[in-house]
Structure formats: structure tokens, C-alpha cells
mmCIF file of C-alpha atoms in Angstrom:
data_model
loop_
_atom_site.group_PDB
_atom_site.id
_atom_site.type_symbol
_atom_site.label_atom_id
_atom_site.label_comp_id
_atom_site.label_asym_id
_atom_site.label_seq_id
_atom_site.Cartn_x
_atom_site.Cartn_y
_atom_site.Cartn_z
ATOM 1 C CA MET A 1229 -42.576 61.785 -13.196
ATOM 2 C CA ASP A 1230 -40.100 63.682 -11.034
ATOM 3 C CA LEU A 1231 -40.442 67.091 -12.680
ATOM 4 C CA LEU A 1232 -44.168 67.081 -11.925
ATOM 5 C CA LYS A 1233 -43.786 65.757 -8.376
ATOM 6 C CA GLN A 1234 -41.281 68.500 -7.596
ATOM 7 C CA ARG A 1235 -43.663 71.084 -8.966
ATOM 8 C CA ILE A 1236 -46.531 69.761 -6.867
ATOM 9 C CA LEU A 1237 -44.353 69.894 -3.744
ATOM 10 C CA LYS A 1238 -43.248 73.421 -4.605
ATOM 11 C CA ASP A 1239 -46.586 74.956 -5.659
ATOM 12 C CA GLY A 1240 -49.345 72.474 -4.835
ATOM 13 C CA LEU A 1241 -50.435 74.018 -1.561
ATOM 14 C CA GLU A 1242 -53.307 72.322 0.145
ATOM 15 C CA ALA A 1243 -56.368 74.557 0.061
ATOM 16 C CA GLY A 1244 -58.604 72.521 2.323
ATOM 17 C CA SER A 1245 -59.069 68.887 3.260
ATOM 18 C CA GLY A 1246 -57.568 66.674 0.576
ATOM 19 C CA VAL A 1247 -57.551 69.369 -2.090
ATOM 20 C CA ILE A 1248 -54.245 69.809 -3.902
ATOM 21 C CA LYS A 1249 -53.955 73.207 -5.506
ATOM 22 C CA ALA A 1250 -52.541 73.153 -9.031
ATOM 23 C CA ASP A 1251 -53.906 76.524 -10.114
ATOM 24 C CA SER A 1252 -50.456 78.017 -10.639
ATOM 25 C CA PHE A 1253 -49.332 75.536 -13.287
ATOM 26 C CA LEU A 1254 -52.110 73.141 -14.345
ATOM 27 C CA ASN A 1255 -55.640 74.439 -14.247
ATOM 28 C CA HIS A 1256 -55.805 78.213 -14.139
ATOM 29 C CA GLN A 1257 -52.344 79.419 -15.076
ATOM 30 C CA LEU A 1258 -50.802 76.900 -17.470
ATOM 31 C CA ASP A 1259 -47.050 76.276 -17.511
ATOM 32 C CA ILE A 1260 -46.580 75.496 -21.190
ATOM 33 C CA GLY A 1261 -43.022 74.225 -20.810
ATOM 34 C CA LEU A 1262 -44.263 71.763 -18.193
ATOM 35 C CA PHE A 1263 -47.188 70.807 -20.466
ATOM 36 C CA MET A 1264 -44.746 69.929 -23.243
ATOM 37 C CA ALA A 1265 -42.820 67.676 -20.859
ATOM 38 C CA LEU A 1266 -46.088 66.085 -19.712
ATOM 39 C CA GLY A 1267 -47.244 65.528 -23.302
ATOM 40 C CA LYS A 1268 -43.963 63.901 -24.223
ATOM 41 C CA GLU A 1269 -44.172 61.623 -21.175
ATOM 42 C CA ILE A 1270 -47.781 60.645 -21.948
ATOM 43 C CA HIS A 1271 -46.674 59.731 -25.457
ATOM 44 C CA ARG A 1272 -43.823 57.650 -24.035
ATOM 45 C CA ARG A 1273 -46.301 55.685 -21.922
ATOM 46 C CA PHE A 1274 -49.208 55.365 -24.369
ATOM 47 C CA GLY A 1275 -47.623 55.898 -27.786
ATOM 48 C CA HIS A 1276 -47.569 52.189 -28.702
ATOM 49 C CA LEU A 1277 -51.342 51.770 -28.442
ATOM 50 C CA ASN A 1278 -52.312 52.952 -31.921
ATOM 51 C CA ILE A 1279 -54.376 55.827 -30.561
ATOM 52 C CA ASN A 1280 -56.128 58.083 -33.063
ATOM 53 C CA LYS A 1281 -58.015 60.438 -30.759
ATOM 54 C CA ILE A 1282 -57.607 62.141 -27.404
ATOM 55 C CA LEU A 1283 -60.716 62.809 -25.342
ATOM 56 C CA THR A 1284 -60.902 65.084 -22.334
ATOM 57 C CA ILE A 1285 -63.490 67.228 -20.580
ATOM 58 C CA GLU A 1286 -63.731 70.988 -20.302
ATOM 59 C CA SER A 1287 -62.103 73.039 -19.052
ATOM 60 C CA SER A 1288 -58.787 72.233 -17.490
ATOM 61 C CA GLY A 1289 -58.040 69.087 -19.502
ATOM 62 C CA ILE A 1290 -58.085 70.951 -22.803
ATOM 63 C CA GLY A 1291 -54.677 72.610 -22.723
ATOM 64 C CA ILE A 1292 -52.753 69.489 -21.791
ATOM 65 C CA ALA A 1293 -54.762 67.400 -24.297
ATOM 66 C CA ALA A 1294 -54.024 69.855 -27.132
ATOM 67 C CA ILE A 1295 -50.301 69.914 -26.455
ATOM 68 C CA THR A 1296 -50.103 66.144 -25.908
ATOM 69 C CA ALA A 1297 -51.751 65.592 -29.307
ATOM 70 C CA ILE A 1298 -48.728 67.196 -30.959
ATOM 71 C CA TYR A 1299 -46.505 64.382 -29.640
ATOM 72 C CA PHE A 1300 -48.953 61.759 -30.937
ATOM 73 C CA ASP A 1301 -49.059 63.527 -34.299
ATOM 74 C CA LEU A 1302 -52.848 63.470 -34.002
ATOM 75 C CA VAL A 1303 -55.360 65.594 -35.810
ATOM 76 C CA SER A 1304 -58.190 65.118 -33.359
ATOM 77 C CA VAL A 1305 -58.708 66.156 -29.797
ATOM 78 C CA VAL A 1306 -62.301 66.171 -28.601
ATOM 79 C CA PHE A 1307 -63.381 67.723 -25.366
ATOM 80 C CA ALA A 1308 -66.661 66.767 -23.762
ATOM 81 C CA LYS A 1309 -68.842 69.726 -22.904
ATOM 82 C CA LYS A 1310 -70.561 70.073 -19.586
ATOM 83 C CA MET A 1311 -73.720 71.724 -20.876
ATOM 84 C CA GLN A 1312 -75.577 71.917 -24.142
ATOM 85 C CA PRO A 1313 -74.875 75.132 -26.048
ATOM 86 C CA ASN A 1314 -77.583 75.969 -28.535
ATOM 87 C CA THR A 1315 -75.202 75.426 -31.455
ATOM 88 C CA MET A 1316 -75.047 71.735 -30.621
ATOM 89 C CA THR A 1317 -78.229 70.748 -32.352
ATOM 90 C CA GLU A 1318 -77.365 67.264 -33.547
ATOM 91 C CA ALA A 1319 -77.458 64.134 -31.440
ATOM 92 C CA PHE A 1320 -74.878 63.634 -28.728
ATOM 93 C CA TYR A 1321 -73.634 61.017 -26.307
ATOM 94 C CA SER A 1322 -73.939 61.947 -22.661
ATOM 95 C CA ALA A 1323 -72.950 60.667 -19.230
ATOM 96 C CA PRO A 1324 -73.384 62.157 -15.761
ATOM 97 C CA VAL A 1325 -70.237 63.382 -14.008
ATOM 98 C CA LYS A 1326 -70.138 64.304 -10.353
ATOM 99 C CA SER A 1327 -67.606 66.925 -9.250
ATOM 100 C CA PHE A 1328 -66.568 66.468 -5.637
ATOM 101 C CA THR A 1329 -64.613 69.723 -5.773
ATOM 102 C CA LYS A 1330 -67.530 71.804 -6.945
ATOM 103 C CA GLY A 1331 -70.260 69.727 -5.345
ATOM 104 C CA THR A 1332 -72.248 69.482 -8.567
ATOM 105 C CA VAL A 1333 -73.406 66.893 -11.093
ATOM 106 C CA SER A 1334 -73.182 67.826 -14.742
ATOM 107 C CA MET A 1335 -73.664 66.020 -18.027
ATOM 108 C CA ALA A 1336 -70.551 65.311 -20.116
ATOM 109 C CA MET A 1337 -71.570 65.471 -23.740
ATOM 110 C CA VAL A 1338 -69.935 64.789 -27.094
ATOM 111 C CA ALA A 1339 -71.695 65.246 -30.423
ATOM 112 C CA LYS A 1340 -72.130 61.819 -32.015
ATOM 113 C CA GLN A 1341 -70.172 62.686 -35.124
ATOM 114 C CA TYR A 1342 -66.961 63.174 -33.100
ATOM 115 C CA LEU A 1343 -66.805 59.687 -31.568
ATOM 116 C CA THR A 1344 -67.143 56.586 -33.730
ATOM 117 C CA SER A 1345 -66.743 52.824 -33.524
ATOM 118 C CA GLN A 1346 -63.404 53.207 -35.341
ATOM 119 C CA ASP A 1347 -61.899 55.384 -32.624
ATOM 120 C CA ARG A 1348 -59.062 54.199 -30.406
ATOM 121 C CA VAL A 1349 -59.158 56.771 -27.648
ATOM 122 C CA LEU A 1350 -56.780 58.042 -25.001
ATOM 123 C CA ILE A 1351 -58.628 59.790 -22.171
ATOM 124 C CA ILE A 1352 -56.750 62.585 -20.415
ATOM 125 C CA ASP A 1353 -57.858 63.617 -16.945
ATOM 126 C CA ASP A 1354 -55.957 66.497 -15.390
ATOM 127 C CA PHE A 1355 -56.911 65.659 -11.825
ATOM 128 C CA MET A 1356 -58.132 62.220 -10.867
ATOM 129 C CA ALA A 1357 -59.784 61.878 -7.480
ATOM 130 C CA HIS A 1358 -62.888 59.690 -7.380
ATOM 131 C CA GLY A 1359 -62.506 59.010 -11.104
ATOM 132 C CA GLU A 1360 -65.944 60.349 -11.979
ATOM 133 C CA ALA A 1361 -64.839 62.408 -14.980
ATOM 134 C CA ALA A 1362 -62.759 59.620 -16.498
ATOM 135 C CA MET A 1363 -65.538 57.090 -15.922
ATOM 136 C CA GLY A 1364 -68.023 59.380 -17.659
ATOM 137 C CA LEU A 1365 -65.655 59.748 -20.606
ATOM 138 C CA THR A 1366 -65.224 55.968 -20.950
ATOM 139 C CA SER A 1367 -69.001 55.741 -21.172
ATOM 140 C CA LEU A 1368 -69.085 58.250 -24.047
ATOM 141 C CA VAL A 1369 -66.457 56.292 -26.007
ATOM 142 C CA GLU A 1370 -68.303 53.032 -25.451
ATOM 143 C CA GLN A 1371 -71.687 54.470 -26.362
ATOM 144 C CA ALA A 1372 -70.065 55.203 -29.725
ATOM 145 C CA GLY A 1373 -68.730 51.643 -29.956
ATOM 146 C CA GLY A 1374 -65.143 52.897 -29.771
ATOM 147 C CA THR A 1375 -62.212 51.555 -27.778
ATOM 148 C CA VAL A 1376 -60.741 53.124 -24.628
ATOM 149 C CA CYS A 1377 -57.023 52.405 -25.033
ATOM 150 C CA GLY A 1378 -56.000 54.054 -21.827
ATOM 151 C CA ILE A 1379 -56.521 56.792 -19.286
ATOM 152 C CA ALA A 1380 -53.715 59.227 -18.502
ATOM 153 C CA ALA A 1381 -54.154 61.249 -15.337
ATOM 154 C CA ILE A 1382 -51.784 64.096 -14.660
ATOM 155 C CA ILE A 1383 -52.225 64.190 -10.887
ATOM 156 C CA GLU A 1384 -53.923 61.249 -9.225
ATOM 157 C CA LYS A 1385 -55.071 61.269 -5.622
ATOM 158 C CA GLU A 1386 -54.873 57.523 -5.135
ATOM 159 C CA PHE A 1387 -56.493 57.595 -1.702
ATOM 160 C CA GLN A 1388 -59.779 58.769 -3.229
ATOM 161 C CA GLY A 1389 -60.111 55.516 -5.137
ATOM 162 C CA GLY A 1390 -60.633 56.651 -8.728
ATOM 163 C CA SER A 1391 -57.839 54.678 -10.349
ATOM 164 C CA LYS A 1392 -58.753 51.489 -8.476
ATOM 165 C CA LYS A 1393 -62.351 51.795 -9.619
ATOM 166 C CA LEU A 1394 -61.259 52.331 -13.224
ATOM 167 C CA ARG A 1395 -58.739 49.455 -13.146
ATOM 168 C CA ASP A 1396 -61.353 47.164 -11.599
ATOM 169 C CA ALA A 1397 -63.537 48.052 -14.577
ATOM 170 C CA GLY A 1398 -60.743 46.865 -16.886
ATOM 171 C CA TYR A 1399 -59.117 50.116 -17.971
ATOM 172 C CA LEU A 1400 -55.418 50.862 -18.292
ATOM 173 C CA VAL A 1401 -54.724 53.824 -16.002
ATOM 174 C CA ASP A 1402 -51.320 55.489 -15.797
ATOM 175 C CA SER A 1403 -50.815 58.702 -13.833
ATOM 176 C CA LEU A 1404 -47.850 61.021 -14.031
ATOM 177 C CA ALA A 1405 -47.899 61.798 -10.309
ATOM 178 C CA VAL A 1406 -49.658 59.572 -7.785
ATOM 179 C CA VAL A 1407 -50.380 61.135 -4.411
ATOM 180 C CA SER A 1408 -50.781 58.406 -1.806
ATOM 181 C CA LYS A 1409 -51.742 60.598 1.110
ATOM 182 C CA ILE A 1410 -51.880 64.119 2.460
ATOM 183 C CA GLU A 1411 -51.134 64.376 6.151
ATOM 184 C CA ASN A 1412 -50.459 67.401 8.339
ATOM 185 C CA GLY A 1413 -50.146 69.589 5.262
ATOM 186 C CA GLN A 1414 -47.545 67.229 3.731
ATOM 187 C CA ILE A 1415 -48.037 65.618 0.328
ATOM 188 C CA TYR A 1416 -46.785 62.025 -0.002
ATOM 189 C CA PHE A 1417 -46.248 60.309 -3.357
ATOM 190 C CA LYS A 1418 -46.499 56.624 -4.143
ATOM 191 C CA ASP A 1419 -42.958 55.193 -4.513
ATOM 192 C CA MET B 1076 -55.577 83.512 -43.398
ATOM 193 C CA ASP B 1077 -56.567 81.358 -46.354
ATOM 194 C CA LEU B 1078 -56.226 77.942 -44.696
ATOM 195 C CA LEU B 1079 -58.733 78.967 -42.035
ATOM 196 C CA LYS B 1080 -61.148 80.613 -44.462
ATOM 197 C CA GLN B 1081 -61.195 77.481 -46.591
ATOM 198 C CA ARG B 1082 -61.893 75.388 -43.529
ATOM 199 C CA ILE B 1083 -64.761 77.644 -42.491
ATOM 200 C CA LEU B 1084 -66.263 77.395 -45.987
ATOM 201 C CA LYS B 1085 -65.862 73.620 -45.966
ATOM 202 C CA ASP B 1086 -67.058 72.830 -42.432
ATOM 203 C CA GLY B 1087 -68.544 76.011 -40.950
ATOM 204 C CA LEU B 1088 -72.178 75.230 -41.600
ATOM 205 C CA GLU B 1089 -74.607 77.806 -40.371
ATOM 206 C CA ALA B 1090 -76.638 76.397 -37.520
ATOM 207 C CA GLY B 1091 -79.145 79.232 -37.202
ATOM 208 C CA SER B 1092 -79.235 82.954 -37.825
ATOM 209 C CA GLY B 1093 -75.736 84.336 -37.840
ATOM 210 C CA VAL B 1094 -74.207 81.370 -36.074
ATOM 211 C CA ILE B 1095 -71.129 79.899 -37.752
ATOM 212 C CA LYS B 1096 -70.495 76.353 -36.662
ATOM 213 C CA ALA B 1097 -66.858 75.589 -35.883
ATOM 214 C CA ASP B 1098 -67.485 72.536 -33.699
ATOM 215 C CA SER B 1099 -65.662 70.187 -36.054
ATOM 216 C CA PHE B 1100 -62.299 71.934 -35.878
ATOM 217 C CA LEU B 1101 -62.255 74.783 -33.327
ATOM 218 C CA ASN B 1102 -64.457 74.416 -30.299
ATOM 219 C CA HIS B 1103 -65.534 70.841 -29.689
ATOM 220 C CA GLN B 1104 -63.306 68.708 -31.888
ATOM 221 C CA LEU B 1105 -59.919 70.428 -32.198
ATOM 222 C CA ASP B 1106 -57.821 70.102 -35.352
ATOM 223 C CA ILE B 1107 -54.356 70.259 -33.822
ATOM 224 C CA GLY B 1108 -52.563 70.648 -37.155
ATOM 225 C CA LEU B 1109 -54.737 73.669 -37.880
ATOM 226 C CA PHE B 1110 -54.113 74.995 -34.351
ATOM 227 C CA MET B 1111 -50.367 74.862 -34.969
ATOM 228 C CA ALA B 1112 -50.802 76.871 -38.157
ATOM 229 C CA LEU B 1113 -53.016 79.365 -36.311
ATOM 230 C CA GLY B 1114 -50.506 79.683 -33.477
ATOM 231 C CA LYS B 1115 -47.690 80.323 -35.908
ATOM 232 C CA GLU B 1116 -49.750 82.987 -37.699
ATOM 233 C CA ILE B 1117 -50.705 84.702 -34.427
ATOM 234 C CA HIS B 1118 -47.024 84.824 -33.547
ATOM 235 C CA ARG B 1119 -46.239 86.321 -36.962
ATOM 236 C CA ARG B 1120 -48.769 89.098 -36.324
ATOM 237 C CA PHE B 1121 -48.141 89.788 -32.619
ATOM 238 C CA GLY B 1122 -44.634 88.407 -32.015
ATOM 239 C CA HIS B 1123 -42.957 91.845 -32.048
ATOM 240 C CA LEU B 1124 -44.983 93.218 -29.123
ATOM 241 C CA ASN B 1125 -42.891 91.853 -26.267
ATOM 242 C CA ILE B 1126 -45.751 89.780 -24.905
ATOM 243 C CA ASN B 1127 -45.121 87.716 -21.778
ATOM 244 C CA LYS B 1128 -48.560 86.220 -21.153
ATOM 245 C CA ILE B 1129 -51.543 84.940 -23.116
ATOM 246 C CA LEU B 1130 -54.983 85.340 -21.572
ATOM 247 C CA THR B 1131 -58.124 83.601 -22.782
ATOM 248 C CA ILE B 1132 -61.419 82.410 -21.304
ATOM 249 C CA GLU B 1133 -62.687 78.903 -20.769
ATOM 250 C CA SER B 1134 -63.404 76.698 -22.511
ATOM 251 C CA SER B 1135 -62.827 76.868 -26.215
ATOM 252 C CA GLY B 1136 -60.014 79.430 -26.159
ATOM 253 C CA ILE B 1137 -57.748 77.215 -24.052
ATOM 254 C CA GLY B 1138 -56.497 74.793 -26.697
ATOM 255 C CA ILE B 1139 -55.521 77.449 -29.203
ATOM 256 C CA ALA B 1140 -53.959 79.612 -26.463
ATOM 257 C CA ALA B 1141 -51.851 76.695 -25.192
ATOM 258 C CA ILE B 1142 -50.528 75.819 -28.635
ATOM 259 C CA THR B 1143 -49.960 79.465 -29.592
ATOM 260 C CA ALA B 1144 -47.856 79.935 -26.453
ATOM 261 C CA ILE B 1145 -45.342 77.433 -27.829
ATOM 262 C CA TYR B 1146 -44.620 79.765 -30.766
ATOM 263 C CA PHE B 1147 -44.147 82.704 -28.391
ATOM 264 C CA ASP B 1148 -41.860 80.569 -26.225
ATOM 265 C CA LEU B 1149 -44.016 81.602 -23.254
ATOM 266 C CA VAL B 1150 -44.301 79.942 -19.904
ATOM 267 C CA SER B 1151 -47.633 81.414 -18.970
ATOM 268 C CA VAL B 1152 -51.103 81.030 -20.357
ATOM 269 C CA VAL B 1153 -53.921 82.063 -18.049
ATOM 270 C CA PHE B 1154 -57.534 81.271 -18.712
ATOM 271 C CA ALA B 1155 -60.285 83.194 -17.016
ATOM 272 C CA LYS B 1156 -62.821 81.011 -15.285
ATOM 273 C CA LYS B 1157 -66.537 81.526 -15.642
ATOM 274 C CA MET B 1158 -67.463 80.570 -12.101
ATOM 275 C CA GLN B 1159 -65.782 80.382 -8.737
ATOM 276 C CA PRO B 1160 -64.637 76.886 -7.825
ATOM 277 C CA ASN B 1161 -64.190 76.397 -4.120
ATOM 278 C CA THR B 1162 -60.444 75.954 -4.528
ATOM 279 C CA MET B 1163 -60.113 79.581 -5.605
ATOM 280 C CA THR B 1164 -60.045 81.101 -2.185
ATOM 281 C CA GLU B 1165 -57.729 84.045 -2.713
ATOM 282 C CA ALA B 1166 -58.742 87.341 -4.240
ATOM 283 C CA PHE B 1167 -59.574 87.561 -7.918
ATOM 284 C CA TYR B 1168 -60.308 90.093 -10.623
ATOM 285 C CA SER B 1169 -63.716 89.754 -12.249
ATOM 286 C CA ALA B 1170 -65.731 91.210 -15.108
ATOM 287 C CA PRO B 1171 -69.179 90.335 -16.445
ATOM 288 C CA VAL B 1172 -69.339 88.623 -19.853
ATOM 289 C CA LYS B 1173 -72.540 88.194 -21.806
ATOM 290 C CA SER B 1174 -72.785 85.199 -24.128
ATOM 291 C CA PHE B 1175 -75.133 85.879 -27.022
ATOM 292 C CA THR B 1176 -74.824 82.237 -28.127
ATOM 293 C CA LYS B 1177 -75.852 80.800 -24.802
ATOM 294 C CA GLY B 1178 -78.065 83.670 -23.685
ATOM 295 C CA THR B 1179 -76.338 83.961 -20.325
ATOM 296 C CA VAL B 1180 -74.231 86.408 -18.334
ATOM 297 C CA SER B 1181 -71.310 84.981 -16.400
ATOM 298 C CA MET B 1182 -68.384 86.381 -14.470
ATOM 299 C CA ALA B 1183 -64.923 86.039 -15.989
ATOM 300 C CA MET B 1184 -62.473 85.641 -13.141
ATOM 301 C CA VAL B 1185 -58.705 85.457 -12.750
ATOM 302 C CA ALA B 1186 -56.960 84.995 -9.412
ATOM 303 C CA LYS B 1187 -55.032 88.170 -8.645
ATOM 304 C CA GLN B 1188 -51.669 86.451 -8.432
ATOM 305 C CA TYR B 1189 -51.837 85.469 -12.131
ATOM 306 C CA LEU B 1190 -52.180 88.980 -13.575
ATOM 307 C CA THR B 1191 -49.806 91.748 -12.540
ATOM 308 C CA SER B 1192 -48.849 95.286 -13.467
ATOM 309 C CA GLN B 1193 -45.746 93.867 -15.188
ATOM 310 C CA ASP B 1194 -47.757 91.778 -17.630
ATOM 311 C CA ARG B 1195 -47.857 92.516 -21.352
ATOM 312 C CA VAL B 1196 -50.814 90.444 -22.429
ATOM 313 C CA LEU B 1197 -52.105 88.991 -25.673
ATOM 314 C CA ILE B 1198 -55.803 88.149 -25.448
ATOM 315 C CA ILE B 1199 -56.997 85.238 -27.590
ATOM 316 C CA ASP B 1200 -60.675 84.969 -28.438
ATOM 317 C CA ASP B 1201 -61.707 81.946 -30.471
ATOM 318 C CA PHE B 1202 -64.927 83.454 -31.750
ATOM 319 C CA MET B 1203 -65.509 87.197 -31.731
ATOM 320 C CA ALA B 1204 -69.063 88.386 -32.253
ATOM 321 C CA HIS B 1205 -70.184 91.262 -30.036
ATOM 322 C CA GLY B 1206 -66.744 91.318 -28.403
ATOM 323 C CA GLU B 1207 -68.091 90.754 -24.898
ATOM 324 C CA ALA B 1208 -65.559 88.098 -23.899
ATOM 325 C CA ALA B 1209 -62.570 90.077 -25.171
ATOM 326 C CA MET B 1210 -63.839 93.269 -23.514
ATOM 327 C CA GLY B 1211 -64.208 91.434 -20.212
ATOM 328 C CA LEU B 1212 -60.665 90.110 -20.496
ATOM 329 C CA THR B 1213 -59.241 93.593 -21.190
ATOM 330 C CA SER B 1214 -60.915 94.710 -17.971
ATOM 331 C CA LEU B 1215 -59.196 91.940 -15.982
ATOM 332 C CA VAL B 1216 -55.772 92.911 -17.356
ATOM 333 C CA GLU B 1217 -56.373 96.576 -16.563
ATOM 334 C CA GLN B 1218 -57.679 95.908 -13.072
ATOM 335 C CA ALA B 1219 -54.252 94.349 -12.489
ATOM 336 C CA GLY B 1220 -52.516 97.397 -13.961
ATOM 337 C CA GLY B 1221 -51.160 95.344 -16.854
ATOM 338 C CA THR B 1222 -50.993 96.176 -20.554
ATOM 339 C CA VAL B 1223 -53.230 94.743 -23.263
ATOM 340 C CA CYS B 1224 -50.820 94.472 -26.211
ATOM 341 C CA GLY B 1225 -53.362 93.056 -28.602
ATOM 342 C CA ILE B 1226 -56.395 90.898 -29.181
ATOM 343 C CA ALA B 1227 -56.209 87.980 -31.607
ATOM 344 C CA ALA B 1228 -59.540 86.567 -32.690
ATOM 345 C CA ILE B 1229 -59.592 83.334 -34.645
ATOM 346 C CA ILE B 1230 -62.963 83.860 -36.329
ATOM 347 C CA GLU B 1231 -64.482 87.326 -36.230
ATOM 348 C CA LYS B 1232 -68.059 88.064 -37.254
ATOM 349 C CA GLU B 1233 -67.435 91.681 -38.174
ATOM 350 C CA PHE B 1234 -71.133 92.471 -38.707
ATOM 351 C CA GLN B 1235 -71.817 91.936 -34.995
ATOM 352 C CA GLY B 1236 -69.613 94.890 -34.122
ATOM 353 C CA GLY B 1237 -67.197 93.444 -31.559
ATOM 354 C CA SER B 1238 -63.944 94.439 -33.257
ATOM 355 C CA LYS B 1239 -65.190 97.967 -33.961
ATOM 356 C CA LYS B 1240 -66.151 98.405 -30.318
ATOM 357 C CA LEU B 1241 -62.734 97.155 -29.168
ATOM 358 C CA ARG B 1242 -60.817 99.305 -31.679
ATOM 359 C CA ASP B 1243 -62.881 102.346 -30.670
ATOM 360 C CA ALA B 1244 -61.726 101.643 -27.121
ATOM 361 C CA GLY B 1245 -58.116 101.778 -28.332
ATOM 362 C CA TYR B 1246 -57.173 98.120 -28.643
ATOM 363 C CA LEU B 1247 -55.219 96.454 -31.434
ATOM 364 C CA VAL B 1248 -57.463 93.746 -32.867
ATOM 365 C CA ASP B 1249 -56.325 91.344 -35.554
ATOM 366 C CA SER B 1250 -58.475 88.408 -36.624
ATOM 367 C CA LEU B 1251 -57.368 85.410 -38.651
ATOM 368 C CA ALA B 1252 -60.657 85.179 -40.549
ATOM 369 C CA VAL B 1253 -63.097 88.082 -40.766
ATOM 370 C CA VAL B 1254 -66.641 87.204 -41.806
ATOM 371 C CA SER B 1255 -68.327 90.268 -43.279
ATOM 372 C CA LYS B 1256 -71.767 88.783 -43.791
ATOM 373 C CA ILE B 1257 -73.797 85.612 -43.926
ATOM 374 C CA GLU B 1258 -76.541 85.683 -46.532
ATOM 375 C CA ASN B 1259 -78.731 82.903 -47.865
ATOM 376 C CA GLY B 1260 -76.566 80.333 -46.148
ATOM 377 C CA GLN B 1261 -73.414 81.749 -47.780
ATOM 378 C CA ILE B 1262 -70.449 82.951 -45.738
ATOM 379 C CA TYR B 1263 -68.673 86.059 -47.087
ATOM 380 C CA PHE B 1264 -65.221 87.121 -45.919
ATOM 381 C CA LYS B 1265 -63.803 90.622 -45.770
ATOM 382 C CA ASP B 1266 -61.340 91.078 -48.689
#
């Protein structure tokens, strides 16, 4: 998606080895006009799959998931939580998720009542690197007996292998911007 | 706002002393149709204040802030982060925020480049109890020299004193549903 690629080239400064910085438009400050374009594009790519629910993980997937849901005319977005607040007293599905950026492992959790065997789910991942978050979310859907219809990543760093791992596991993955390599401070896109 | 009050009465089961449960529509599963109605109502109440930025805090404020921004025709939503990821290397504003629900104190942080002295900010708080999150966010705006134009809470538990504390400090607070008391498992609204 050209609009997104241009934005990454303009504002996605590298802040260390292999880390693209999308804080100015995607995961700290949110460019809502861009989000609307992203949501519309995600619907164009996944809208034929009879999806009834969007699943993401806190925090930075939530904004794009909420706006994308408008284009799918969906009632339900669910975001997996990374810890158990004491208001979540009922049973929940959980899966471990490793964050390479933060160097931590957390549990992704969704209360059982919000994922069912009837659900046809689109997973939205704002930043796919090793694919750990998306893989954890597929596990939650499948624990509930639901169907993962597809995984939409906003920015994918292909060279870190996440999308390959997910496709090898049988999932449909489609990313709006695919970074093939970062070399000498230059970002290169696939195609 | 009647639509929201009805939803709280229908689905806002008390999950302990004083804790309203909004997991099914506000802060775990998100009812996007409801969010659009809430965003429109927030714009009706705050739309005349020449606001150029919405500020909230991760995680559960993000979805409603993103959708509300559409009604304000805003480019920028910023959410304060509760910890410092290693990609946030530049300077940031910070303020302590106590969570009575989780029993923790965390730092709310916004990178300095995303709040400026030019900003006229609407703060969105999904769930106002003691007002700690909103108070922390006002501090971030003021550290940047910006203006807090107003604070929109979605659900306010008036009996926990947050809105009084914020109004005493001079802020405009307007909540979409104000819970005056919870007694014998019954939720009572102001008015």
C-alpha cells in the first residue's frame, strides 16, 4: 500500500538494529486519516471472508482494529489483554507471547465468553516481526474452536520470519507494507 | 446519555465492591456501533472548543479515542504509555498514575514531540473513578505548555470523587454516564 510505504520512508526512522520506528503515526501518536485508509484497505483484502470479529492485542493494535471494524460493519472487536486485571474473574483463554522489542514474555488473554466456536476472526497485528503476537492470537481463537480467517499486519518485517512461520502453519497473511530489509539506515520494501 | 446508561444496566454487572464491569462493550470486547455513538456525543459536547488533539492512556481508552477523533476530523490521537519501551529513546513527559482496580502505580509517558505548547487537548478517560489517570494526563499536557480544553469520561463513578477533584482543579469534566451509587447490586445514575 503506497500511502503507508511513503509514510514509513518519511517518518519510520530506524531507532536501533532492525527496529522501524512508527511512533509518530501508528503506535504512540495515531494518524487517524491514515488509519481510515488502512481500515478501508484491510476491508478490500479481507472483506469477502465472512468475518464477524476482529481480534488484536493491547495496546497498539486497538486503534487500527477499532477503525477497521467500521469498514467491516462489525459490532465486535476484542483485544487480548497482556495481564489479568482483577475484574476478569471468569475463565479465559491464554497463550504466551514473546516481545522481541521489549525483551519480555507475557500472557495474551481473552475471556472465554468473547471468543466462540461460531467466530470467524480477522487478526490484526500492527507490527509483525517474528510473528509471536499473531501466533498467540491464533491459539486463542482455536482454543475457542473458532476459525482464523486471516491475519492482517500493518507493517511486516519479512526478514524476521513471522509471516513465513504463520503461512507454513496454514494461515492467510496479508500485510499492508512488507519490509524486505534494512541496510545502512535504508528501508527496502518487497516489490 | 441514555443509550450508554441502558447498556450499563444491561451488561455492567458488578464484579466486586464498587466495580462496574464494562468488559463486554467498553474495555475488552468493544462495541463499535456504540463507540460511534459515543464519539458523536463527545463531539456534540466538546466540538466547540477548538481541540486539535485527543489524549488518552493505554489500553482501553485507545479505541474510543480513535473513533471519536473521526467526528472531530482530527489527525492526531496520542495515547500515553504505561512503561518505557526501548524504542522510545527521546525525551518524554511523565506522571505517576495509580490504578485502584489493579492496585499498582505506573508512569504515564508521552514522548515530548507529541505534545506541544500549541496543543488544545481533549482528554478521554474510559472509566473515571478516583480520577488518577485523567489527572496524570492533565499533567503531561501542562508539562508541554499545552491547554487542557476538557476531560470526557465515558463512565464516571461519581462517588469515588475523581470528577470533583478535577473540577476543583479547574478542569471542564463531562461524563457520558454518571453513576451516583451502587447499592445491593443495583446501579444508580445521577439524574
